[in-house]
mmCIF file of C-alpha atoms in Angstrom:
data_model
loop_
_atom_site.group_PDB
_atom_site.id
_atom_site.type_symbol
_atom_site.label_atom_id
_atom_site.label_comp_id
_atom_site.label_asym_id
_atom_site.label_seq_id
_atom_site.Cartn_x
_atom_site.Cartn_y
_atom_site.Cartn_z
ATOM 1 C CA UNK A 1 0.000 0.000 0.000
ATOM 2 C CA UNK A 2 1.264 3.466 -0.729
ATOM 3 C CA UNK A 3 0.744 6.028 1.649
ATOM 4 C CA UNK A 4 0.643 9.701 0.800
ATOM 5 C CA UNK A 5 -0.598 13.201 1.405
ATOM 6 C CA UNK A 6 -1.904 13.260 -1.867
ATOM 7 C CA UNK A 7 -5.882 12.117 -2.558
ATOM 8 C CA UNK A 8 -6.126 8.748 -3.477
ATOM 9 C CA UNK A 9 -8.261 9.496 -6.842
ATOM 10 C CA UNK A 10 -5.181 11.644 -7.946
ATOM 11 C CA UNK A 11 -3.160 8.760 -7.069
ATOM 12 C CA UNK A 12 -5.294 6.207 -8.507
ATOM 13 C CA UNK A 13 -5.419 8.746 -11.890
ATOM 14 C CA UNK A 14 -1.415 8.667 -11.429
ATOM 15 C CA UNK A 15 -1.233 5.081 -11.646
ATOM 16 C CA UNK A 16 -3.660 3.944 -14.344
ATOM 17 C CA UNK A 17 -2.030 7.079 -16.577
ATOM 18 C CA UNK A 18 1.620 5.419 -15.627
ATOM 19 C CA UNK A 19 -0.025 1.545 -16.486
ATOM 20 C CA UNK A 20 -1.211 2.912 -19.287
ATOM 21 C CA UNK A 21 2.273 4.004 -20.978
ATOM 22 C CA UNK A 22 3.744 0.484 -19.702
ATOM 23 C CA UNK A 23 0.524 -0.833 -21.317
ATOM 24 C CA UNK A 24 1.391 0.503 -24.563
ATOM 25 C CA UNK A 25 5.427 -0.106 -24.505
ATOM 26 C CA UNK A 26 4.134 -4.020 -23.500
ATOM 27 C CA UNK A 27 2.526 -4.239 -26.571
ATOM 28 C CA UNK A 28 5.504 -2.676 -29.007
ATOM 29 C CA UNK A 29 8.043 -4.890 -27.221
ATOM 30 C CA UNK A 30 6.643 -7.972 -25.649
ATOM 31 C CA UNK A 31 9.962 -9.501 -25.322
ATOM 32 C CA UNK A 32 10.641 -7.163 -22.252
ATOM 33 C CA UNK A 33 10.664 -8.245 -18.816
ATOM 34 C CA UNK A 34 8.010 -6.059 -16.268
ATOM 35 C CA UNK A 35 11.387 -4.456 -14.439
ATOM 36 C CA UNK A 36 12.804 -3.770 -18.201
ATOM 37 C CA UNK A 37 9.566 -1.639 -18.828
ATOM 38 C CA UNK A 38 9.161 0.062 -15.596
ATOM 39 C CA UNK A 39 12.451 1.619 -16.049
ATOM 40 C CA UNK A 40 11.740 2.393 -19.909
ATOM 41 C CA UNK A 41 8.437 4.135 -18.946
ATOM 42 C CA UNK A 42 10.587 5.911 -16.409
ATOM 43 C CA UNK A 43 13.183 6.884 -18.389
ATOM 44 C CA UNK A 44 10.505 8.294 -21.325
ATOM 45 C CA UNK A 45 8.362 10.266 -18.663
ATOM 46 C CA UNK A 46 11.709 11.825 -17.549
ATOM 47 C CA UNK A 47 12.752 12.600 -21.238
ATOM 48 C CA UNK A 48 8.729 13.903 -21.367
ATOM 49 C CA UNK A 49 9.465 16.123 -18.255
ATOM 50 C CA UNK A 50 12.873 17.453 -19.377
ATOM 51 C CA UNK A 51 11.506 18.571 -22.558
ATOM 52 C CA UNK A 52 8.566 20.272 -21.160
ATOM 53 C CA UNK A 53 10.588 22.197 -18.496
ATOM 54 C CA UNK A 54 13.539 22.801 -21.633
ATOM 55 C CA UNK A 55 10.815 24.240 -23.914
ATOM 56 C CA UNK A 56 9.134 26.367 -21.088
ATOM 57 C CA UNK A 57 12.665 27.694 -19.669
ATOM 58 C CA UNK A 58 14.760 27.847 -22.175
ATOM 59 C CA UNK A 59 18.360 28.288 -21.500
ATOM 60 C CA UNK A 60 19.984 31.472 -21.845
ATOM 61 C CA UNK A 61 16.454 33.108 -21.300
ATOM 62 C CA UNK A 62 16.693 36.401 -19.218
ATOM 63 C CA UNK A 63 15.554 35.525 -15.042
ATOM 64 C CA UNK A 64 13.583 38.635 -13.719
#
């Protein structure tokens, strides 16, 4: 059980979204082992995160 001070719906929403993306890698490579696509749907939603934060702070952009 996790435990959290987040509400469990958001949590639930979370999980299905993150069972979702190892859903769909499961079905283009169904060679590879539950641990091998855990940490490929964790490496992609960090590459999905770094993108989003590169394209909405850009680097050499002026801080206030």
């Amino acid at each position: 059980m996790l435990r959290t001070q987040n509400d469990p719906e958001y949590i639930k929403t979370l999980a299905k979204f993150v069972d979702g993306k190892i859903q769909s890698l499961a079905k283009n490579n169904p060679r590879l082992s539950i641990s091998q696509l855990a940490l490929l749907t964790a490496i992609n939603l960090a590459d999905e995160i770094h993108s989003a934060d590169s394209q909405a702070h850009p680097r050499g952009a002026k801080k206030r």
